GROMACS .gro file of C-alpha atoms in nm:
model
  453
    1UNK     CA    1 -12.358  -4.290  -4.725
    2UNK     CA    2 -12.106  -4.303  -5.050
    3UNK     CA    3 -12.181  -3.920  -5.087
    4UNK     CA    4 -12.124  -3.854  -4.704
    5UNK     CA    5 -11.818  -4.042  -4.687
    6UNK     CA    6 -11.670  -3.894  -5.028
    7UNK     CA    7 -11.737  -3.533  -4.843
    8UNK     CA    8 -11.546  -3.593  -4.548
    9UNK     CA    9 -11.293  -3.742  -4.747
   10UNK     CA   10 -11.239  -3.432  -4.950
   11UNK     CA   11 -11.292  -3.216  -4.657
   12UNK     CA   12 -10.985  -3.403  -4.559
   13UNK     CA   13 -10.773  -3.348  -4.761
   14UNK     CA   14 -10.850  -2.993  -4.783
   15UNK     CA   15 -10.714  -2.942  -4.410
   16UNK     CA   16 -10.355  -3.152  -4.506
   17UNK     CA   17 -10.304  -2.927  -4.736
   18UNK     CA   18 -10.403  -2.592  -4.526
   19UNK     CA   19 -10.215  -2.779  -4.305
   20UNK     CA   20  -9.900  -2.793  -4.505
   21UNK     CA   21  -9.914  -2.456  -4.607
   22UNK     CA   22  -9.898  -2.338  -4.287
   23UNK     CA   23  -9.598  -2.543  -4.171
   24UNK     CA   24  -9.445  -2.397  -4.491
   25UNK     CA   25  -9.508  -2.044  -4.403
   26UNK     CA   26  -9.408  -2.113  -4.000
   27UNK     CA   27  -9.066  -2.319  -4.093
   28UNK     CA   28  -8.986  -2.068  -4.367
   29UNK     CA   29  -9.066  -1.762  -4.095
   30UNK     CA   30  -8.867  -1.923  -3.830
   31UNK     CA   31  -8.593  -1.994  -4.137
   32UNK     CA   32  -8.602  -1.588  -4.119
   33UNK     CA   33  -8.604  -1.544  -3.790
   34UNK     CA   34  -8.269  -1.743  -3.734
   35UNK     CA   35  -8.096  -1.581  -4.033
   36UNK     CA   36  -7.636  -1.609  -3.956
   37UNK     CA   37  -7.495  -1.312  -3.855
   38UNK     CA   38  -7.216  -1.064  -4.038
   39UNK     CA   39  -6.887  -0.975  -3.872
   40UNK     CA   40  -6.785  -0.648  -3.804
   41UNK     CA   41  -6.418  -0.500  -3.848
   42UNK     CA   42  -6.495  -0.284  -3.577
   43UNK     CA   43  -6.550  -0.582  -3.356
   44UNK     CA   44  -6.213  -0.781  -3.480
   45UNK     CA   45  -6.050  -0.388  -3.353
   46UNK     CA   46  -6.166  -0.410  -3.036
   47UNK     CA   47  -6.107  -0.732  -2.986
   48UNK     CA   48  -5.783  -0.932  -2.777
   49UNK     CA   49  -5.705  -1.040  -3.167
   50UNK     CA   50  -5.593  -0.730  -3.283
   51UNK     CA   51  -5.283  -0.565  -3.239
   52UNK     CA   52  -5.072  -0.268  -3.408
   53UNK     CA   53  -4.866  -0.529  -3.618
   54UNK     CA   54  -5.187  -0.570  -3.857
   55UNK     CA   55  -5.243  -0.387  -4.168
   56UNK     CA   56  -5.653  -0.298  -4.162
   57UNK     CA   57  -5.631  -0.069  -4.416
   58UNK     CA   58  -5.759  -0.342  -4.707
   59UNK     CA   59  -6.053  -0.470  -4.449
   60UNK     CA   60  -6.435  -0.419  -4.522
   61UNK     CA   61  -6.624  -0.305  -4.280
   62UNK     CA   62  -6.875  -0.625  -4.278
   63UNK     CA   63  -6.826  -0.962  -4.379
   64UNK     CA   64  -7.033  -1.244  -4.419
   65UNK     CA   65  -7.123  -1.543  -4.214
   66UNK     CA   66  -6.835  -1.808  -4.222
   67UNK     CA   67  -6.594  -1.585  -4.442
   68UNK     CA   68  -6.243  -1.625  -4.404
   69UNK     CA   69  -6.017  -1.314  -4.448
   70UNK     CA   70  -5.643  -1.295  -4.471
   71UNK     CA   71  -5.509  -1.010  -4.286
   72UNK     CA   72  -5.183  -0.857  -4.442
   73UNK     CA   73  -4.870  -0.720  -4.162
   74UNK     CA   74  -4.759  -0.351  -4.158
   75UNK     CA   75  -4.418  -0.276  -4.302
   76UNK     CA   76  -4.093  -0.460  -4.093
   77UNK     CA   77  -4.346  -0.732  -3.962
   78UNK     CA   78  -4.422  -1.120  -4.107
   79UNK     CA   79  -4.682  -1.382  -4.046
   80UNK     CA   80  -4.984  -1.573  -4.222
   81UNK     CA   81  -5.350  -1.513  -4.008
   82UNK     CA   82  -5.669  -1.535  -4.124
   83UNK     CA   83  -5.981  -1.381  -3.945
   84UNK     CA   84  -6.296  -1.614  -3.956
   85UNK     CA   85  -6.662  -1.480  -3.946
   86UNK     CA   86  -6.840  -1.745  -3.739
   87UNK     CA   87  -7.232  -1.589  -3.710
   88UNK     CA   88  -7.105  -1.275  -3.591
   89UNK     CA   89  -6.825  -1.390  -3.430
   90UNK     CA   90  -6.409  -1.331  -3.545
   91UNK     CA   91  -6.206  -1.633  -3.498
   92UNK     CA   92  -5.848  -1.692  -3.620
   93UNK     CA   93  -5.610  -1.919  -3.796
   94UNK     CA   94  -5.198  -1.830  -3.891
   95UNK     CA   95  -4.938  -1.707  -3.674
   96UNK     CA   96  -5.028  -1.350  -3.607
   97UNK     CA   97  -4.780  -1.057  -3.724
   98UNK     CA   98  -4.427  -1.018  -3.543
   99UNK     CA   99  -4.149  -0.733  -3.577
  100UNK     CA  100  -3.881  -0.901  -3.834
  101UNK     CA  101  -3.570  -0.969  -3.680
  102UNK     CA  102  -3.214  -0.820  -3.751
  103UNK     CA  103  -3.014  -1.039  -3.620
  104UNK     CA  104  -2.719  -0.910  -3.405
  105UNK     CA  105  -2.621  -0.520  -3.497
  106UNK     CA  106  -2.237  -0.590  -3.539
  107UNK     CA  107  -1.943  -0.548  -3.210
  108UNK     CA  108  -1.747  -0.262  -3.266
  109UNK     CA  109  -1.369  -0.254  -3.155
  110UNK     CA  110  -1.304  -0.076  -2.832
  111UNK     CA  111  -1.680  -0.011  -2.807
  112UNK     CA  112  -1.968  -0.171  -2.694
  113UNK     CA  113  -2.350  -0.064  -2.741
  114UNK     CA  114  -2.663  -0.068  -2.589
  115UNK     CA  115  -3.000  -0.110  -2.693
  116UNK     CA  116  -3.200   0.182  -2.638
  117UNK     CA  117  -3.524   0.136  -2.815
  118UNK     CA  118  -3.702  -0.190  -2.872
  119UNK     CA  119  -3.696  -0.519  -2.668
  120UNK     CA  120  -3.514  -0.713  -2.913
  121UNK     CA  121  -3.297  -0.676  -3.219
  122UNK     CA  122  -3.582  -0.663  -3.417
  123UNK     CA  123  -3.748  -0.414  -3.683
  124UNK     CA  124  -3.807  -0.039  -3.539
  125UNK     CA  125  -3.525  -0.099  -3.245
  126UNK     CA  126  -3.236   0.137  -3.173
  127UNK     CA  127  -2.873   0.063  -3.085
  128UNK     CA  128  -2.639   0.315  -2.970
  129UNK     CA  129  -2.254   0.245  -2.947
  130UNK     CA  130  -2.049   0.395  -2.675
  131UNK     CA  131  -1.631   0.414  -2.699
  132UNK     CA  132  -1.448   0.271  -2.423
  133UNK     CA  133  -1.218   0.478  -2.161
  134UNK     CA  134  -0.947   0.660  -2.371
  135UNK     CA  135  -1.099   0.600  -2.712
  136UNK     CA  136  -1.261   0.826  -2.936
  137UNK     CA  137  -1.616   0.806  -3.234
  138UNK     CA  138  -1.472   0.905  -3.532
  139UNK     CA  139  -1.754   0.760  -3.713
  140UNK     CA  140  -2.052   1.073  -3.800
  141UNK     CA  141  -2.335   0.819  -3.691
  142UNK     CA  142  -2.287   0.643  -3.332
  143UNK     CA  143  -2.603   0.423  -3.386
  144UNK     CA  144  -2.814   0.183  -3.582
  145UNK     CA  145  -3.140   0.103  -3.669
  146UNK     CA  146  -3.347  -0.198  -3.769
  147UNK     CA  147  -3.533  -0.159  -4.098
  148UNK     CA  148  -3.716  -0.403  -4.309
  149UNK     CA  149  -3.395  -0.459  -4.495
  150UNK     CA  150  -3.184  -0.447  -4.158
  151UNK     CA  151  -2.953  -0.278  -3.986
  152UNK     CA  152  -2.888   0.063  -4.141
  153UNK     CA  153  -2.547   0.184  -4.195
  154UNK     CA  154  -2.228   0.033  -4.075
  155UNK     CA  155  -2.066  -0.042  -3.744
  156UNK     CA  156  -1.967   0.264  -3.591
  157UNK     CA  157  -1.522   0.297  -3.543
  158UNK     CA  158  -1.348   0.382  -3.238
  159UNK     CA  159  -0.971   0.487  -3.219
  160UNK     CA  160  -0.782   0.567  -2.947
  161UNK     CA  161  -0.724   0.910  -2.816
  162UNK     CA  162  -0.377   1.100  -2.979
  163UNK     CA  163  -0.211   1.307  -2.788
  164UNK     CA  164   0.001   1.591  -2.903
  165UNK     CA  165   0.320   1.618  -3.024
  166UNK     CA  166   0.555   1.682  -2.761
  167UNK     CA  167   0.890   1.854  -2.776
  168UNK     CA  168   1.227   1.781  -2.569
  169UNK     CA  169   1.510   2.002  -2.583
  170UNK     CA  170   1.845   1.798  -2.738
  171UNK     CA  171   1.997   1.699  -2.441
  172UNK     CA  172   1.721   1.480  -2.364
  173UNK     CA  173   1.686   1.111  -2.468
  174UNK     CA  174   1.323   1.036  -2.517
  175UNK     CA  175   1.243   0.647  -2.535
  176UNK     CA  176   0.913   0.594  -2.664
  177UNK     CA  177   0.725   0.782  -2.950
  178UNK     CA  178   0.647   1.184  -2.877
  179UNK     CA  179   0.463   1.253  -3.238
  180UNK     CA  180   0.202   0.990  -3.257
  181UNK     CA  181   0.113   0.896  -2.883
  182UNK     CA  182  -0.206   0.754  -2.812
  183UNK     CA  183  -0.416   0.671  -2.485
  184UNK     CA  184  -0.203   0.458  -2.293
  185UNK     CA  185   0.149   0.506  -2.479
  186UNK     CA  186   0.410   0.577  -2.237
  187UNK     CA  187   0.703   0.810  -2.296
  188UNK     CA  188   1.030   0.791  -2.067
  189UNK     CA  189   1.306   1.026  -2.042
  190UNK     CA  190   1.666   1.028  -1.904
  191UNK     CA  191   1.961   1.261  -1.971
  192UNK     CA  192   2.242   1.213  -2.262
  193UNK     CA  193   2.497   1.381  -2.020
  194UNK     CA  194   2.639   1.192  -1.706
  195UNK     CA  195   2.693   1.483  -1.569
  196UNK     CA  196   2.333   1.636  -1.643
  197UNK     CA  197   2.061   1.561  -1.409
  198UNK     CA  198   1.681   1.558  -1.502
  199UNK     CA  199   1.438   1.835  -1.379
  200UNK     CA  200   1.097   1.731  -1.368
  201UNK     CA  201   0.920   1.368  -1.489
  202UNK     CA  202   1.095   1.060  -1.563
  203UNK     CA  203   0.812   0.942  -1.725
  204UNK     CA  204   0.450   1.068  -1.885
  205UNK     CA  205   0.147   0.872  -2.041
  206UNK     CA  206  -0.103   0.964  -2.291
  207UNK     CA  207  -0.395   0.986  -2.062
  208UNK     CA  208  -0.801   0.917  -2.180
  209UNK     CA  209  -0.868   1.290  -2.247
  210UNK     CA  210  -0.556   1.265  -2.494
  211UNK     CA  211  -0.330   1.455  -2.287
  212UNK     CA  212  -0.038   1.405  -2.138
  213UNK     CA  213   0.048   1.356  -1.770
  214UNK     CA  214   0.248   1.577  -1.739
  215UNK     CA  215   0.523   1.837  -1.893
  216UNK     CA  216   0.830   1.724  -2.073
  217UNK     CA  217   1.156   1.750  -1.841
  218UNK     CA  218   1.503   1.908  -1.911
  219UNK     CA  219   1.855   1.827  -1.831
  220UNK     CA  220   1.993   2.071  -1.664
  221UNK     CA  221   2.392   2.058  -1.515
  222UNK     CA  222   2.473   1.847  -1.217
  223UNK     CA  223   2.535   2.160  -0.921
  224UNK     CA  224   2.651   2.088  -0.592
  225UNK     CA  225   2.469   2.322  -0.322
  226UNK     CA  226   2.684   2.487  -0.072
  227UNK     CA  227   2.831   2.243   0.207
  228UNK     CA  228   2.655   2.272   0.522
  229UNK     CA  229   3.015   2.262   0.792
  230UNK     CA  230   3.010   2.233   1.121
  231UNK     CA  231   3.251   2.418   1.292
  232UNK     CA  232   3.436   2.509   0.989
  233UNK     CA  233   3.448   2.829   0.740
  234UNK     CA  234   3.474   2.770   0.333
  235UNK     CA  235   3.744   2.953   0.246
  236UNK     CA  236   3.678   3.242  -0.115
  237UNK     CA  237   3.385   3.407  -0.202
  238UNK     CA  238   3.060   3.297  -0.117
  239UNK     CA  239   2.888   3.076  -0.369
  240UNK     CA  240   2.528   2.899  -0.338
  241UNK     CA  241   2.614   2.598  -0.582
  242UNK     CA  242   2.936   2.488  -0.708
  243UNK     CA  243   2.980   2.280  -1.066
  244UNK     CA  244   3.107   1.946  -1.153
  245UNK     CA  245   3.460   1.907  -1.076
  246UNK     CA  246   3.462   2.241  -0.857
  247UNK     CA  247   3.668   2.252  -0.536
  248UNK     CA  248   3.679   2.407  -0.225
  249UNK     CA  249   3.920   2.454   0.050
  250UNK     CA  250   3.775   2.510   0.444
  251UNK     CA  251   3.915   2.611   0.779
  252UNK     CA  252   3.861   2.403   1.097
  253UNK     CA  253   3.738   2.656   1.347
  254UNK     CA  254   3.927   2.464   1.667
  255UNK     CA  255   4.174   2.241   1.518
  256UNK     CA  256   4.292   2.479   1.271
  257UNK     CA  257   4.275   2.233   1.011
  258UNK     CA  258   4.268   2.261   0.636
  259UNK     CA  259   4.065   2.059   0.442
  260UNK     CA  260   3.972   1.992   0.066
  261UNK     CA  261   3.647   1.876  -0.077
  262UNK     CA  262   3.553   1.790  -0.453
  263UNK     CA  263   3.202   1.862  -0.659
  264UNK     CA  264   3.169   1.527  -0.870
  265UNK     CA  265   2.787   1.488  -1.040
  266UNK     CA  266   2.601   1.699  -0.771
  267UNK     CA  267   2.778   1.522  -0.452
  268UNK     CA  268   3.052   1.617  -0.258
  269UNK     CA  269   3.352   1.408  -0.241
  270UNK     CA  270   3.671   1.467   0.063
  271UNK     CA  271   3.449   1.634   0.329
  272UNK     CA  272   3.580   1.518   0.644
  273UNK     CA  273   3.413   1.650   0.965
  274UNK     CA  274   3.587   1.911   1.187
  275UNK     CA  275   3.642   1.831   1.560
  276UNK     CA  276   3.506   2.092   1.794
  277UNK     CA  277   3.835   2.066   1.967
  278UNK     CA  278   4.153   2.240   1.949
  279UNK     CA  279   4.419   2.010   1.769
  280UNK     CA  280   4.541   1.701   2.033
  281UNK     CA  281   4.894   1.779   2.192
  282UNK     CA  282   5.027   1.452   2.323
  283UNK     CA  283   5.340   1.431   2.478
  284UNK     CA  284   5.559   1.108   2.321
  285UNK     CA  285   5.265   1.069   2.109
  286UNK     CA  286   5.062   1.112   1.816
  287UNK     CA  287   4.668   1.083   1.693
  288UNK     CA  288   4.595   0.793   1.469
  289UNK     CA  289   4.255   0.997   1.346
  290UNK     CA  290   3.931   1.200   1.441
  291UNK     CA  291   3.610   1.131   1.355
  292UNK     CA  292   3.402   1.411   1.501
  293UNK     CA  293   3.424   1.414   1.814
  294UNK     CA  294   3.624   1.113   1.877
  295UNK     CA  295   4.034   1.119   1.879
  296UNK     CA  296   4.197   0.791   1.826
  297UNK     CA  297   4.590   0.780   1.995
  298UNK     CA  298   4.872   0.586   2.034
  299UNK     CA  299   5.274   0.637   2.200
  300UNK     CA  300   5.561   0.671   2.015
  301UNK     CA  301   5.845   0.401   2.022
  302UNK     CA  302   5.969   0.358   2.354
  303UNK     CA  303   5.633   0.455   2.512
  304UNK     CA  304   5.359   0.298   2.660
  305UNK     CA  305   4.983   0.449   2.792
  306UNK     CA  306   4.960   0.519   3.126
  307UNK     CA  307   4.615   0.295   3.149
  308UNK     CA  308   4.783   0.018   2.952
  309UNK     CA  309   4.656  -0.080   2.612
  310UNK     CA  310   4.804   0.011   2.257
  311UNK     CA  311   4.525   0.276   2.176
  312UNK     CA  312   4.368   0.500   2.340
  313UNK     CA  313   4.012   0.730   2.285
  314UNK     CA  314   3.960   1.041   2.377
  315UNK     CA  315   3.615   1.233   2.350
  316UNK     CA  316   3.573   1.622   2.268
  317UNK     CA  317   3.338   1.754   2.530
  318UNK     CA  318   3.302   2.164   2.580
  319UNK     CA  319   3.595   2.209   2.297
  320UNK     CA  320   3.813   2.011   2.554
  321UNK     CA  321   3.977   1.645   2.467
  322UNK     CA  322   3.827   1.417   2.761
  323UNK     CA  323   4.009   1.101   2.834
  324UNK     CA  324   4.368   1.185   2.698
  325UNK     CA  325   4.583   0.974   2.894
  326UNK     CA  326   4.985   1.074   2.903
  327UNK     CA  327   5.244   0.842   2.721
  328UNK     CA  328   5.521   0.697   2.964
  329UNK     CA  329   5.815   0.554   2.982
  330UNK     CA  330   5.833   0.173   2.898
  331UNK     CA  331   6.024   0.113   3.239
  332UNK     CA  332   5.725   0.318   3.391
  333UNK     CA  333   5.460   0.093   3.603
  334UNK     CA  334   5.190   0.332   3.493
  335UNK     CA  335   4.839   0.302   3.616
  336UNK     CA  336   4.809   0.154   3.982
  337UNK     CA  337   4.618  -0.206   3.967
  338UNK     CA  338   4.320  -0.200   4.176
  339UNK     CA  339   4.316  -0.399   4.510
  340UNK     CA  340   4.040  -0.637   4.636
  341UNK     CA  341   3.915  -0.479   4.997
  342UNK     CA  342   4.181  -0.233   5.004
  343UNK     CA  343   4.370   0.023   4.782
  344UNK     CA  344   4.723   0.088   4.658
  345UNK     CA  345   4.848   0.449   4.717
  346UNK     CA  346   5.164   0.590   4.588
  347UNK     CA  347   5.452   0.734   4.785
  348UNK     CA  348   5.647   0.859   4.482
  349UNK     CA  349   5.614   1.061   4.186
  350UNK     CA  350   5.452   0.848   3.897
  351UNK     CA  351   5.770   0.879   3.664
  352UNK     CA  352   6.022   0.747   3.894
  353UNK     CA  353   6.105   0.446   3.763
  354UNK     CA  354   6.153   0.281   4.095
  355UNK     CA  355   5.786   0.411   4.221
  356UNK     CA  356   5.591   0.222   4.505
  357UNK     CA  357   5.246   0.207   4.688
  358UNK     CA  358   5.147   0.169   5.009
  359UNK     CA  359   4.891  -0.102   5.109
  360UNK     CA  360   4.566   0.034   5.293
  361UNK     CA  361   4.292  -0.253   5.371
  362UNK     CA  362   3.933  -0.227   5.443
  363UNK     CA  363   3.798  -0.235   5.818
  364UNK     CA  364   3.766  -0.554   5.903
  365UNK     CA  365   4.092  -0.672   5.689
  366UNK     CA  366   4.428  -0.683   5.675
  367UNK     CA  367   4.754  -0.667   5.442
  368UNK     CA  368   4.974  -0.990   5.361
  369UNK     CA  369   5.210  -0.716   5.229
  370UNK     CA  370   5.284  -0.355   5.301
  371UNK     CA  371   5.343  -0.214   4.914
  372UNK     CA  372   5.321  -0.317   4.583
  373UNK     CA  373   5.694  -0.219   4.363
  374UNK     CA  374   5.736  -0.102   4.030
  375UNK     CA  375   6.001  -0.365   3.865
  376UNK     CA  376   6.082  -0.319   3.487
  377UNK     CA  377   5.756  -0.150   3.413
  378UNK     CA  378   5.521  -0.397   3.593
  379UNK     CA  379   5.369  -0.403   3.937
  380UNK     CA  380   5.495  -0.648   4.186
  381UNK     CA  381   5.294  -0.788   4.486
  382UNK     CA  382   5.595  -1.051   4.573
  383UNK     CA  383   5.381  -1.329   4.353
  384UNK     CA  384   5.108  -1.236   4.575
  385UNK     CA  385   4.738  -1.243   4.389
  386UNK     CA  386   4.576  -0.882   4.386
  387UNK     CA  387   4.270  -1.051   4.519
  388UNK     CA  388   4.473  -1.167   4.804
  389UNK     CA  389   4.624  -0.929   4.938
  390UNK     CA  390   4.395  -0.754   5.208
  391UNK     CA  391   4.224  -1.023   5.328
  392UNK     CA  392   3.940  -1.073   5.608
  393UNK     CA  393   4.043  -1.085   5.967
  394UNK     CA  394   3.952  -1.425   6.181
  395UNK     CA  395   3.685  -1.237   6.392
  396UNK     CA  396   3.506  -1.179   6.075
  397UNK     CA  397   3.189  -1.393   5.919
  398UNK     CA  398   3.094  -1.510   5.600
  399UNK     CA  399   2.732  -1.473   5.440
  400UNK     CA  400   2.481  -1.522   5.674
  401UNK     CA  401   2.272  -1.824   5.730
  402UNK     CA  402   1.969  -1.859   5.491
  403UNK     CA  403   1.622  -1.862   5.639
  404UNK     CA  404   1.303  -2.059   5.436
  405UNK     CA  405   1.053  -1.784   5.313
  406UNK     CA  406   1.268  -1.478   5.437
  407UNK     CA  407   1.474  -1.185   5.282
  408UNK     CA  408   1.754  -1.008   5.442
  409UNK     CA  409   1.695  -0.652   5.444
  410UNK     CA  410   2.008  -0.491   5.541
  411UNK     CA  411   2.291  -0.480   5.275
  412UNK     CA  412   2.439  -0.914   5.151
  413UNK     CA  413   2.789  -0.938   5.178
  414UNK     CA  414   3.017  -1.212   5.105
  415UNK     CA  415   3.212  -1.138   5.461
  416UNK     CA  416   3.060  -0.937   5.767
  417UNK     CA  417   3.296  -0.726   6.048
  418UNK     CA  418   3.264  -0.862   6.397
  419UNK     CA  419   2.964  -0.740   6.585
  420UNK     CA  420   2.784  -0.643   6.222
  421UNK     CA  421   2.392  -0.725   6.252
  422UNK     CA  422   2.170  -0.846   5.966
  423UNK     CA  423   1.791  -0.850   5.961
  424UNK     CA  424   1.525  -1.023   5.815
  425UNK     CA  425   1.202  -1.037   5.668
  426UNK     CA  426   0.911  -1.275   5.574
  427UNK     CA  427   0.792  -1.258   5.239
  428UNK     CA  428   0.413  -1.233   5.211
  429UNK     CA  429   0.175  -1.435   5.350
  430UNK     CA  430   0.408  -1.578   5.621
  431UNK     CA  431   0.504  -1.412   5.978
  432UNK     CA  432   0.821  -1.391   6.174
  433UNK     CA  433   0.830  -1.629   6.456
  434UNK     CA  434   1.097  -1.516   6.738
  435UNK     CA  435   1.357  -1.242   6.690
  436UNK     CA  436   1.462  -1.118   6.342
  437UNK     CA  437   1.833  -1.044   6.355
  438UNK     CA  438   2.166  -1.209   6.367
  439UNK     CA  439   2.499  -1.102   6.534
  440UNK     CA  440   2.876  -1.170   6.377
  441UNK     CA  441   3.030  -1.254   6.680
  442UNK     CA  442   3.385  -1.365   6.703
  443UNK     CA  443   3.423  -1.487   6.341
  444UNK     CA  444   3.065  -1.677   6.407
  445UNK     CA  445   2.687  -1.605   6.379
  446UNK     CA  446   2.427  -1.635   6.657
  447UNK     CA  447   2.237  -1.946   6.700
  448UNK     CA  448   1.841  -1.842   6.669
  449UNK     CA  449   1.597  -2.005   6.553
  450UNK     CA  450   1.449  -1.749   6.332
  451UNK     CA  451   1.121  -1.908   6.171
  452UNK     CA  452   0.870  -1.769   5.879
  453UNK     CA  453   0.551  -1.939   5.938
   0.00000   0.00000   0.00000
């Protein structure tokens, strides 16, 4: 039984350790089996880790398993990141590469720039600078670029266009400065001589394109052109313009005047206007002036106007004076005062001094007196008023009675003739109830009852 049991016992142990051996082998094969993977660089390239900023020209092409690489930034970029192999798989620590910056490129006077390449003012971008309106590069270089080191160069100049240098003869004063203009400089110009006047601008600026705005004047002499008359001839030889302190004599063509004028600084001084009319012949009288064709007149001492007044006008019409009235004694009654519903004729010659009228009245009135008498140069009535003199007869009537909503259609009159009619007329919307007239009858009007309804 001992040796049985001592068998088996060895037997045993025998297996554990077969046993053993081949869990060694299996764990050590599976061990294989599940062996960490490298990293490829051609993975961490094709991968959303990479970009352009990254300098992969110090990279292997395999790393291992849980290997941490530093990868360097091209030229003009900074940062710290580090690539991790994880079993075949790139990870990442850092900050990954950015364009260095530049900081602002500079402002330019009288320029401004614009940012033509790049997003930012950072390595690799452009700027370009631009002068404003009326200003001029006079640097070589009109841009800058953003190196590692920074901006290259230096910011670009701008001056102001110059115009030419611009020449006035000597009788020109020139205020401003005509040799070293530039864009916006304005030049102004005026004559030394009063009795010069300027040809061409007053005034020029120094435009954008560095040119001027225009031509530089001259003073030339103050000429006055030839007088345009009316109704008058210039008396010498004909002459387009005349110069300062020239004169010249001219005929009135009707009047038969004579008349002076004076060239002072280009305008003529003493023209006075011919009248189209032959010169005024006014008996005990004389012309105060003319203006065209108006004639102002008055009487001599001992004279009076026939119309009354101290002046009188008269008006050249057809080369004829219109309106000359005739002077007249002061004893002299002179025009005939008009007469209310009548008229005053005369019955002797106007420059007797003891002249009269005869009173004729209106139909329908009659005279208070028969004449009116001329008495120390007035009119005399016998201290009867003008107004009252032909007056209206008793058969006559006054203005006729008014009627609500109705017009009288025949001629209104203060005072009607016996037997005169009048008519009426309803005014729209309303109609004529009875008969539409009235009679003057006897100094009275009919009774009707003359209705607008």
């Amino acid at each position: 039984m001992r040796q049985e049991n001592g068998a088996v016992l060895a037997h045993r142990d025998k297996m554990n350790t077969i046993g053993r051996i081949g869990v060694l082998i299996l764990w050590m094969h599976t061990l294989t089996l599940v062996r960490s993977k490298d990293c490829q660089r051609e993975s961490f390239l094709s991968s959303r880790l990479y970009d352009s900023n990254f300098d992969i020209s110090t990279l292997d092409s395999t790393y291992a398993d849980r290997r941490e690489v530093r990868v360097p930034c091209n030229i003009g970029h900074s940062g710290f990141f580090k690539l991790v192999c994880n079993n075949g798989e790139w990870t990442s620590k850092g900050k990954p590469c950015r364009p260095i910056s530049c900081g602002h490129p500079g402002d330019a006077q009288f320029a401004e720039f614009q940012l033509v390449e790049g997003e930012d003012f950072v390595f690799g971008s452009k700027v370009v600078y631009t002068c404003h309106k009326g200003y001029q590069m006079v640097s070589r270089i009109n841009y800058r670029r953003c190196f590692v080191e920074g901006w290259d160069g230096v910011v670009p100049v701008c001056e102001a266009q110059q115009c030419p240098f611009i020449r006035v003869d000597n009788n020109v004063f020139v205020n401003g400065d005509p040799e070293e203009a530039t864009f916006g400089n304005v030049i102004r110009f005026s004559c030394k001589s009063k009795l010069d006047i300027l040809e061409g601008p007053s005034e020029i600026y120094c435009n954008e394109e560095g040119e001027w705005s225009g031509r530089a004047p001259k003073c030339i002499e103050k000429l006055c052109n030839r007088p345009e008359l009316m109704d008058a001839n210039i008396r010498g030889a004909f002459k387009q313009s005349y110069s300062n302190n020239e004169k010249i004599q001219y005929d009135c063509t009707y009047s038969q005047e004579v008349h002076e004028a004076k060239c002072e600084e280009g305008v003529w001084t003493g023209i006075t206007n011919c009248s189209a009319c032959p010169k005024a012949v006014i008996p005990h009288g004389f012309a105060v002036g003319a203006q065209g064709d108006k004639l102002t007149y008055t009487c001599d001492e001992g004279y009076k106007l026939f119309n009354k007044g101290w002046w009188g006008e008269a008006t050249c019409v057809n080369h004829q004076w219109s309106g000359l009235k005739q002077c007249i004694g002061e004893r002299q009654c002179g025009e005939i005062p008009a007469i209310a519903n009548g008229e005053a004729l005369p019955i002797q010659k106007p420059d007797d001094e003891n002249e009269s009228t005869e009173i004729r009245c209106n139909e329908g009135f009659e005279a208070q007196v028969t004449s009116l008498s001329c008495h120390k140069g007035e009119w005399s009535s016998g201290g009867l008023p003008l107004n009252t003199i032909c007056t209206a007869r008793a058969s006559n009537c006054g203005a006729p009675p008014k009627v609500d909503n109705a017009i009288i259609t025949t001629t209104y009159k203060n005072n009607y003739l016996n037997n005169s009619k009048v008519a009426y007329e309803c005014r729209n919307k309303y109609m004529l109830v009875g008969e539409g007239s009235l009679q003057c009858l006897d100094g009275k009007w009919e009774e009707k009852n003359i209705t607008c309804a």
